[in-house]
XYZ file of N, CA and C in Angstrom:
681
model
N 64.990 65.892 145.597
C 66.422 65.561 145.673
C 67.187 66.758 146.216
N 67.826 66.439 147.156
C 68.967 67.307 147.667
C 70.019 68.190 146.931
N 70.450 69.620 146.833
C 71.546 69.951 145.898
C 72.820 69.210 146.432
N 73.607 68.739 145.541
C 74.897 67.806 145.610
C 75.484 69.125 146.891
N 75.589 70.374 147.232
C 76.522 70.683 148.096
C 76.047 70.709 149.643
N 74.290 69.899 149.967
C 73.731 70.026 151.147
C 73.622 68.548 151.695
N 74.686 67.835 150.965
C 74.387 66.600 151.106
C 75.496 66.424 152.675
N 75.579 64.857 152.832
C 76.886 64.601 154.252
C 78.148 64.911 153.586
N 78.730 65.778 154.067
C 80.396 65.567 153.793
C 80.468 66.691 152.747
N 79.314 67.239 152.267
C 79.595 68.022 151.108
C 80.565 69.401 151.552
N 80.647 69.554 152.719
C 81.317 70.663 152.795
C 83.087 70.431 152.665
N 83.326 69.271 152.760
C 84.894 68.634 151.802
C 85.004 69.644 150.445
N 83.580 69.413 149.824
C 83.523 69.800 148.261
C 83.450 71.431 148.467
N 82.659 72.167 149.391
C 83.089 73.333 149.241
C 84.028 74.137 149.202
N 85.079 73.211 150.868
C 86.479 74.348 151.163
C 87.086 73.566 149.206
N 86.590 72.566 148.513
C 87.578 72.560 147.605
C 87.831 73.173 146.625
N 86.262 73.624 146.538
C 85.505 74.692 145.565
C 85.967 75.889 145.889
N 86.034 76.069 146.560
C 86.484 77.819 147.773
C 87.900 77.879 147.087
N 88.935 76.689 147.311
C 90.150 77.176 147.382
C 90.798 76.883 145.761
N 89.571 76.575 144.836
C 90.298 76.087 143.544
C 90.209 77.452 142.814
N 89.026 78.173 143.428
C 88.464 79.508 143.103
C 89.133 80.757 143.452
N 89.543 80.439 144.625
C 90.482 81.593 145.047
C 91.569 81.760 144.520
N 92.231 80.594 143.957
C 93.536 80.300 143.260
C 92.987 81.192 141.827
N 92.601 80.709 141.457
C 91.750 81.069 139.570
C 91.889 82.402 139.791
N 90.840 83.278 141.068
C 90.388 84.369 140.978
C 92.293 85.368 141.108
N 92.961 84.998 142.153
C 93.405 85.733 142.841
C 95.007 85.528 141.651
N 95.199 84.438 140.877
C 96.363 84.332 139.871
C 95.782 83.864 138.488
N 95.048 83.909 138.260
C 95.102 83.250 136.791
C 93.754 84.367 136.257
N 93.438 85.548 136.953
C 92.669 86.570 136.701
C 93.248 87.903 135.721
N 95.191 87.609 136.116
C 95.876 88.451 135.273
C 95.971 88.029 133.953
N 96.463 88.882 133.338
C 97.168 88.211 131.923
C 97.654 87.233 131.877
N 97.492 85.672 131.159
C 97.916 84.711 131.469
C 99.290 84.462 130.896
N 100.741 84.976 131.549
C 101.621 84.754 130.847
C 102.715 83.327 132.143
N 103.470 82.908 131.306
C 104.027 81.763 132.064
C 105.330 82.237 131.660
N 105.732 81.767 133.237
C 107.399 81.418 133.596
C 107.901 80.423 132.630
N 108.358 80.680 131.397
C 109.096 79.557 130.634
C 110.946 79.198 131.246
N 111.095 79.826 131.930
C 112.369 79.133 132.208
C 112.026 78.044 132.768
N 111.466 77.340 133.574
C 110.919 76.197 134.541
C 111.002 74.893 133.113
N 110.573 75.792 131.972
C 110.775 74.530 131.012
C 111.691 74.174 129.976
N 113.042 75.156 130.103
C 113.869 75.148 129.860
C 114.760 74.117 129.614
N 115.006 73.128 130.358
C 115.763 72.071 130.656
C 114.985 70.780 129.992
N 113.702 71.013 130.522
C 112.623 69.770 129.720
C 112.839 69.322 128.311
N 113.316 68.151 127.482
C 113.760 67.777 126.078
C 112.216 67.928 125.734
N 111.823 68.266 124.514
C 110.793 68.538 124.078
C 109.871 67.479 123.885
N 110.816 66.037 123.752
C 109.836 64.573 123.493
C 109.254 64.682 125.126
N 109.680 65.425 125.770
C 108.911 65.135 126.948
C 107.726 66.094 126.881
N 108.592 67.085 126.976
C 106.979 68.005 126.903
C 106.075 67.754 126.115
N 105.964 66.782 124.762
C 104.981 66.748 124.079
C 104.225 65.502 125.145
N 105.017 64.334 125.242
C 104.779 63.038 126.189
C 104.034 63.708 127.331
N 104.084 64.398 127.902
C 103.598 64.995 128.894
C 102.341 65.577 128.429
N 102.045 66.837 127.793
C 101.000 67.437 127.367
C 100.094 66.273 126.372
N 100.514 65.318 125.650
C 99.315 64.615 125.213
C 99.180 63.812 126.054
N 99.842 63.310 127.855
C 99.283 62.772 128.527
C 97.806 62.918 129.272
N 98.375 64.241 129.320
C 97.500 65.091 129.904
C 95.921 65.361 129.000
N 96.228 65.830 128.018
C 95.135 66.085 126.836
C 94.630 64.885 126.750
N 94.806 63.653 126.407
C 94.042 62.835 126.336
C 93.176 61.906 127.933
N 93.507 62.452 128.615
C 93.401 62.362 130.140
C 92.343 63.053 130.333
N 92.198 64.519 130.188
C 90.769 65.553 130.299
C 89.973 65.361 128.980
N 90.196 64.688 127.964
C 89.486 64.449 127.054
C 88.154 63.117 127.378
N 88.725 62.161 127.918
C 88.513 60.755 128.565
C 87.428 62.047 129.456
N 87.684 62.351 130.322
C 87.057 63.093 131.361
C 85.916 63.700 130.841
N 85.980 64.330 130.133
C 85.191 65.267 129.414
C 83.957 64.601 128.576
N 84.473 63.450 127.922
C 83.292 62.403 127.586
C 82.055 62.367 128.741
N 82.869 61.686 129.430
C 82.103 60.799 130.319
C 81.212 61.840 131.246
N 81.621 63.841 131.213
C 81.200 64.327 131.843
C 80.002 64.348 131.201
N 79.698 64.971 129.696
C 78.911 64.890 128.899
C 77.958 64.342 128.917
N 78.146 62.954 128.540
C 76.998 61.870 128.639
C 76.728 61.522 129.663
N 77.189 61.884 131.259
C 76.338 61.928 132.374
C 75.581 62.841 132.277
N 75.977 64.039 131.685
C 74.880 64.916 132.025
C 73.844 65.439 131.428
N 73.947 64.632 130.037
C 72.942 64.789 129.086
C 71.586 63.253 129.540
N 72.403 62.030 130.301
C 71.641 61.220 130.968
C 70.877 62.028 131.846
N 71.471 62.182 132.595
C 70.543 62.914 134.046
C 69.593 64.256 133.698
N 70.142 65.307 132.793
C 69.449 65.892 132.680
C 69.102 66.451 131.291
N 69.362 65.751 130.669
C 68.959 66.465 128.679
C 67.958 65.528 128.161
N 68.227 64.240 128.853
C 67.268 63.032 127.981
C 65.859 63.079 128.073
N 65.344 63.682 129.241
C 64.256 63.816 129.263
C 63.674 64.773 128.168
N 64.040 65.710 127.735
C 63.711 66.896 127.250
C 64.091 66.399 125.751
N 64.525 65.582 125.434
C 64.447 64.751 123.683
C 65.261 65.936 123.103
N 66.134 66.496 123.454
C 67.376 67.578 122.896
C 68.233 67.010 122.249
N 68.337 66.927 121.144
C 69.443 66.149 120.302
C 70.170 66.754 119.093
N 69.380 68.132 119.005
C 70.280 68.884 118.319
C 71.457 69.705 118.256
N 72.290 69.174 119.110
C 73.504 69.565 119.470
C 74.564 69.849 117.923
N 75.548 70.877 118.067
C 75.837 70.903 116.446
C 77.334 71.969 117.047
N 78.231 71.467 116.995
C 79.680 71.437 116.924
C 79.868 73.168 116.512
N 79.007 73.329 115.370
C 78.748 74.902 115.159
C 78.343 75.911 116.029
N 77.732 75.930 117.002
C 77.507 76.441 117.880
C 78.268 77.005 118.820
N 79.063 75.726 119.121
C 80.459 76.098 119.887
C 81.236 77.691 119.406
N 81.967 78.224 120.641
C 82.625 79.852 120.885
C 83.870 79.602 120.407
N 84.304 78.542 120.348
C 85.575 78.058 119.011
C 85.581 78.002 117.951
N 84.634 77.753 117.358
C 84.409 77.375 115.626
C 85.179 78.983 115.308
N 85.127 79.903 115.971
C 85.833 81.580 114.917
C 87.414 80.883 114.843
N 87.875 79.716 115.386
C 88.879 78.941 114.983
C 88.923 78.373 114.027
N 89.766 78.655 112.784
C 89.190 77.596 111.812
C 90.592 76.633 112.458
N 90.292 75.263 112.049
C 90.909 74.858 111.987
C 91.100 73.143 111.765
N 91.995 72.167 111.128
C 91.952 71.157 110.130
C 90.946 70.137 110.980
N 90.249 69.286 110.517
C 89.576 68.811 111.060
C 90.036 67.000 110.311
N 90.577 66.520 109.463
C 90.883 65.553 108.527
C 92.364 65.567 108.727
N 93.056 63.880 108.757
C 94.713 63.569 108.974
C 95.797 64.378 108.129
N 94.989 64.582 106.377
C 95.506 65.309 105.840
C 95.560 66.593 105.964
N 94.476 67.735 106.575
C 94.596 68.852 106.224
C 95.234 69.214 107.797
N 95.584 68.226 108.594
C 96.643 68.540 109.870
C 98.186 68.201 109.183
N 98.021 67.646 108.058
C 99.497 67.640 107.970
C 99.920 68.347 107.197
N 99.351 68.685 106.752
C 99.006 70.038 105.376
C 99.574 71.536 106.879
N 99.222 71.809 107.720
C 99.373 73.069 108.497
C 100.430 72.809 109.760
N 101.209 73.897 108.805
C 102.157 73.926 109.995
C 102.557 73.746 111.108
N 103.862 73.409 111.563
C 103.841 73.125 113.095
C 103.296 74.311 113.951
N 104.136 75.246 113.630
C 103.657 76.456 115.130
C 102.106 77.167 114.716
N 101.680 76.814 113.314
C 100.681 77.261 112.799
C 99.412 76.169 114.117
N 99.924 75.312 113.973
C 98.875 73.729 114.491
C 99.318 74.502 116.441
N 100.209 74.683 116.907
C 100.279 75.144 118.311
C 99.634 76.227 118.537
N 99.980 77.351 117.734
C 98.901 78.702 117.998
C 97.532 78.426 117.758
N 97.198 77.600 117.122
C 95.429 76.959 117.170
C 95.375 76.177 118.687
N 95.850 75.489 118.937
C 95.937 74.394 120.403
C 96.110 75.445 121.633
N 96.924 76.626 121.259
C 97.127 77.542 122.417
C 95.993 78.407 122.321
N 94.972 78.605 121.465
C 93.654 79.498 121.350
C 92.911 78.792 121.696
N 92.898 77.613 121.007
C 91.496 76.962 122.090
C 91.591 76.917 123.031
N 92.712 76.183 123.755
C 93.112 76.090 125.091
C 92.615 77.227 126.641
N 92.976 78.483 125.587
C 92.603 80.076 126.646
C 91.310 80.144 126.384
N 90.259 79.940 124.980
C 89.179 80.120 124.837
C 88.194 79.890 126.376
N 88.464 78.364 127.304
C 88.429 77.799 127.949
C 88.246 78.186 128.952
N 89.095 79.193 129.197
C 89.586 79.815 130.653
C 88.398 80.238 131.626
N 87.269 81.472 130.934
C 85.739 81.781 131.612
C 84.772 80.602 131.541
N 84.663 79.653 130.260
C 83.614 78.732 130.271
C 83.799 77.757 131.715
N 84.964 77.191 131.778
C 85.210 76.203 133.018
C 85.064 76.783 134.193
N 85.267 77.605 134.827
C 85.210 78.869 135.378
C 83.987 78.501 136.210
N 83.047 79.003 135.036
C 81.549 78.645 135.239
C 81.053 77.424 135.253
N 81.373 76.504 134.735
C 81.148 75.844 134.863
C 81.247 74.871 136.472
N 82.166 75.223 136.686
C 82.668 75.260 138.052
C 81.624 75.476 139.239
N 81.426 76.790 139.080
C 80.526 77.519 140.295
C 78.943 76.822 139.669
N 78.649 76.436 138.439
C 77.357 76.200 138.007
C 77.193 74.582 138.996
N 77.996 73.899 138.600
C 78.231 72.701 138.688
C 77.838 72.261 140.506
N 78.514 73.337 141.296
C 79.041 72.965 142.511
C 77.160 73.592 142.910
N 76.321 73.884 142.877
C 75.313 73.985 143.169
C 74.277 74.183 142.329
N 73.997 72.760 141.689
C 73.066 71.916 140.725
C 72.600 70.982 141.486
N 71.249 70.967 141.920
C 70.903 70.046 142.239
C 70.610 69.010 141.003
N 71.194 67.908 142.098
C 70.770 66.774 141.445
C 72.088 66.502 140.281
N 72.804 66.971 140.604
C 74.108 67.032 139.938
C 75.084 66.067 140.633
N 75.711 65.311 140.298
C 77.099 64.214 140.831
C 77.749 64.958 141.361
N 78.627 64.450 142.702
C 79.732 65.387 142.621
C 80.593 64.961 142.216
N 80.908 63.631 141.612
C 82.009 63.434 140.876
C 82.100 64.329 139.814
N 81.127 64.586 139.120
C 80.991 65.735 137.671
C 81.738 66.882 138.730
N 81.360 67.538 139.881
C 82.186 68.816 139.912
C 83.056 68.586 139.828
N 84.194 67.251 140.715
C 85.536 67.403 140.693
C 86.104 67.086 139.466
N 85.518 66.443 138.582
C 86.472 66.080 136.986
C 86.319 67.601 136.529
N 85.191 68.536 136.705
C 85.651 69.761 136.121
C 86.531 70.257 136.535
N 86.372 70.511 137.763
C 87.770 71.301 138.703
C 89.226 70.543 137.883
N 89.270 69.267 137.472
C 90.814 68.968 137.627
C 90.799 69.106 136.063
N 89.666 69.143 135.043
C 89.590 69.292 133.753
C 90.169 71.050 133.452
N 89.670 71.888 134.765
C 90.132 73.306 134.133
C 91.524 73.685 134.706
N 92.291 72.537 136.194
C 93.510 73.024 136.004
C 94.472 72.240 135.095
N 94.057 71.161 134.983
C 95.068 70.356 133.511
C 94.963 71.029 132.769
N 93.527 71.975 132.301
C 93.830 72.514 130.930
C 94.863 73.696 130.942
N 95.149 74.271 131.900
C 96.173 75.465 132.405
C 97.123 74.828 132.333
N 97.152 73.642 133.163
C 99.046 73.078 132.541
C 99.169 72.798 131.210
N 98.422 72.272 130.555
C 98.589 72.193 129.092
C 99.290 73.145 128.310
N 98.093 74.353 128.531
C 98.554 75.873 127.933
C 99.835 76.047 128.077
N 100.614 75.620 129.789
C 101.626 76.176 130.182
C 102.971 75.672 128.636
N 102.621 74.328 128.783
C 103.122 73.258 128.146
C 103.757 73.527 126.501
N 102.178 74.099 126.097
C 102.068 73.732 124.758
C 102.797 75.459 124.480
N 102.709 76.504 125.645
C 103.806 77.318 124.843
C 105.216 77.514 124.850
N 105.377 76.794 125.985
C 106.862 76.368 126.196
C 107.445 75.339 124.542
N 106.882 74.383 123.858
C 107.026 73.771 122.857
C 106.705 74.866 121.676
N 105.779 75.572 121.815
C 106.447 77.016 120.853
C 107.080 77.653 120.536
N 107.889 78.060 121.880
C 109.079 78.815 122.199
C 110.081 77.526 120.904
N 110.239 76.421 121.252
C 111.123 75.733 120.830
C 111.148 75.625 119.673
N 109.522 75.220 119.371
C 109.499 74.714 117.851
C 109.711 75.995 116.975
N 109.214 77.697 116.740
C 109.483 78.287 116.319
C 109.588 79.432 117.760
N 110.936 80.231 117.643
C 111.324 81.091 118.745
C 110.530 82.603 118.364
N 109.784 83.049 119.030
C 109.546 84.291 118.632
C 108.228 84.581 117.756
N 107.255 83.268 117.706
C 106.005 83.489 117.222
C 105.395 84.101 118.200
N 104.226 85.118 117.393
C 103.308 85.425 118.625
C 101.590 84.855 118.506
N 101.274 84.631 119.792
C 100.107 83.925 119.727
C 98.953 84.248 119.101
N 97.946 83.585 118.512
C 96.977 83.862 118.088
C 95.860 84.463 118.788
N 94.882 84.960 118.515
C 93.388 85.678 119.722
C 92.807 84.755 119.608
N 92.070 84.324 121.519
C 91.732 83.430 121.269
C 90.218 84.025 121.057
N 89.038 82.923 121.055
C 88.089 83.414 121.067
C 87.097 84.019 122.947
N 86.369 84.483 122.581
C 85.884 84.955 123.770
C 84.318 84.668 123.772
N 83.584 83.956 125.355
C 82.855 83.120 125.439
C 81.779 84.306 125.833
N 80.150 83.964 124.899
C 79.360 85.028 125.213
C 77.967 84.288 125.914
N 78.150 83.067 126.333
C 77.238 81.839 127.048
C 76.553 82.301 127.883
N 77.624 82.769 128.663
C 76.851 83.124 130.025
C 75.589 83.677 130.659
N 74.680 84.393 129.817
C 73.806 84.175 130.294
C 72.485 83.288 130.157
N 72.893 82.242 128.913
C 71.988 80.716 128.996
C 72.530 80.136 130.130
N 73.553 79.923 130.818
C 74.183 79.125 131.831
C 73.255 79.738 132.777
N 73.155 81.375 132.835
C 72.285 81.744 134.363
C 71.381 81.872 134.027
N 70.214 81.089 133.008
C 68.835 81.387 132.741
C 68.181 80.748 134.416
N 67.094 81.284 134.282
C 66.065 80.780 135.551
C 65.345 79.976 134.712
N 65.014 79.683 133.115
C 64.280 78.673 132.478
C 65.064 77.669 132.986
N 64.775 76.135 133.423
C 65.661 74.976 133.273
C 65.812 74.003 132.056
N 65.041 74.318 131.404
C 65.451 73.835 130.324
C 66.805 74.884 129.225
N 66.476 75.864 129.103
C 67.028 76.895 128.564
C 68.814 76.960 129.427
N 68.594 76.154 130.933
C 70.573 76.305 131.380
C 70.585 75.311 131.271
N 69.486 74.063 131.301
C 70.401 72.614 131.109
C 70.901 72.551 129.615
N 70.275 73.026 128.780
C 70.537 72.864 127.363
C 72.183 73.719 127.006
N 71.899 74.731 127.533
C 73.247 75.280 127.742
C 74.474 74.983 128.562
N 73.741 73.927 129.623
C 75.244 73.040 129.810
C 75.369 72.305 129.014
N 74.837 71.554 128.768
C 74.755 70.472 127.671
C 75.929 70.924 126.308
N 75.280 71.904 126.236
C 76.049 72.687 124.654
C 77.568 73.123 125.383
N 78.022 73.315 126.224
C 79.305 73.582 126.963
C 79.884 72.220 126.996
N 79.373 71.354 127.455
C 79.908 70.353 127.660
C 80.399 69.396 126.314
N 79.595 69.618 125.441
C 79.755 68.907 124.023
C 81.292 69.310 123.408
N 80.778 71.141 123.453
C 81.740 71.076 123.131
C 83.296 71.500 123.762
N 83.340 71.197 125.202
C 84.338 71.073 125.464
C 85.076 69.681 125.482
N 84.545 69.016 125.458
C 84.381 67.351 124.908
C 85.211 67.629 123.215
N 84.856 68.141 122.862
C 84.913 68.034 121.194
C 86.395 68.646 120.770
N 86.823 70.174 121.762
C 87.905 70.816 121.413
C 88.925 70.207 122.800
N 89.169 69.210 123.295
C 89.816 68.881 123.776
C 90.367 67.419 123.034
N 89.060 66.565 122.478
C 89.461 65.901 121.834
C 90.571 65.983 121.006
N 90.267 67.307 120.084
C 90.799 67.992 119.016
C 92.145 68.206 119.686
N 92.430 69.047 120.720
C 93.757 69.418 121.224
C 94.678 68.024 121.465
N 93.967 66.974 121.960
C 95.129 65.480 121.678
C 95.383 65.050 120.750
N 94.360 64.901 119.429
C 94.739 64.423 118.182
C 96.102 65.494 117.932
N 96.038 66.439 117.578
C 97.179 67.548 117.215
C 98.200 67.610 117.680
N 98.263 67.109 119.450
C 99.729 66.986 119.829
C 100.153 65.648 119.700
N 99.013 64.313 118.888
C 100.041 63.465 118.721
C 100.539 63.308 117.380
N 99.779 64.665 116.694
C 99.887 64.478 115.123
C 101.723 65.382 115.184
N 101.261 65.937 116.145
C 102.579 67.213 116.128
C 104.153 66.448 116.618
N 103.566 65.637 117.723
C 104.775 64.284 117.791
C 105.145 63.657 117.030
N 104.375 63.039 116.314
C 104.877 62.070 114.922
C 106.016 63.027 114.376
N 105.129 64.377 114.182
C 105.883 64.961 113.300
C 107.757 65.599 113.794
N 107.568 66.139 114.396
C 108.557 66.607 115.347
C 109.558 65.491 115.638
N 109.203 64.389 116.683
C 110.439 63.195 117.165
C 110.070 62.263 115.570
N 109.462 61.881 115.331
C 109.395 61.007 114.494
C 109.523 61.321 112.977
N 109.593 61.985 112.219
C 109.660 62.699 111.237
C 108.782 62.060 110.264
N 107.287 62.310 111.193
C 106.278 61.403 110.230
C 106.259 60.195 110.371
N 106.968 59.487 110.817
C 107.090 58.079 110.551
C 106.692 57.468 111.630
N 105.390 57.284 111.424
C 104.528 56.725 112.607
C 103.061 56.028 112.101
């Protein structure tokens, strides 16, 4: 089988790869801080309407990336011990049950959503460049990553602009920092598929997590619970 980037037409997918990369490398390589005036004007039922559009949008995505790619390439290999623990987020604690999200604070529940969120930033990254020359890889899987790691940047943008609002003057939490990388560049193939696999789960898992929270955080906020 051909690698997905030597195929007809694949070079569409490179200049797209080239220029999603150059963007990443050349602005989103600094300190990631955002222009909040731009969201200034935005009523906050929007910005939440907006960011859980979005979150549940790359979540949907993120499934379906998963279980393609544990089809194509994990099933053979009878790998099924996948375990949520593993994941470079878990140094997050954070509520996992309806009650113990309503139990934790609002800006407490955003500075968790804004840590996972950056956690993100190197794994997709890689995932990216891993993705775009895998053989035997979809290229639909590259482009849902590509648009999975810049939604997740608007999100971030999003969800601290609704910080600013909900409490003025919190400062963000650390996020965690991803130490994967070199199962992703093993030369074993079992040893990097398993390690996509384990990336993919759980980026699947903490994105999930990031939509439940902004619609738990809506209820709470426009609706005063009453939902």
């Amino acid at each position: 089988m051909q690698p997905v980037l030597s195929q007809p037409h694949s070079w569409m997918l490179q200049v797209l790869l080239a220029s999603t990369l150059l963007l990443w490398e050349n602005v989103y390589s600094m300190p990631m801080c955002f222009d909040m005036e731009g969201y200034n004007e935005i009523p906050i039922e929007e910005l939440l309407d907006s960011a859980i559009f979005m979150a549940q949008h790359i979540s949907n995505l993120t499934t379906q990336m998963s279980e393609e790619f544990d089809a194509n390439f994990v099933h053979s290999l009878g790998y099924k011990a996948r375990n949520s623990s593993n994941c470079h987020t878990t140094s997050h604690a954070t509520p996992e049950s309806n009650e113990q999200i309503q139990q934790t604070q609002s800006d407490v529940l955003l500075k968790m959503m804004i840590s996972i969120s950056r956690s993100w930033y190197h794994p997709l990254k890689q995932l990216v460049r891993v993705l775009a020359t895998l053989e035997g890889a979809c290229k639909t899987m590259l482009l849902k990553v590509i648009e999975v790691m810049e939604t997740n940047q608007e999100i971030l943008g999003e969800l601290k602009a609704i910080l600013v609002r909900v409490h003025p003057g919190a400062e963000e939490s650390v996020y965690a920092a991803w130490m994967g990388l070199a199962d992703v560049r093993s030369a074993d193939d079992n040893t990097h598929y398993i390690a996509l696999s384990n990336i993919l789960h759980c980026l699947d898992s903490d994105t999930d997590k990031v939509a439940t929270y902004l619609e738990a955080l809506k209820c709470r906020i426009i609706h005063n619970n009453s939902c």
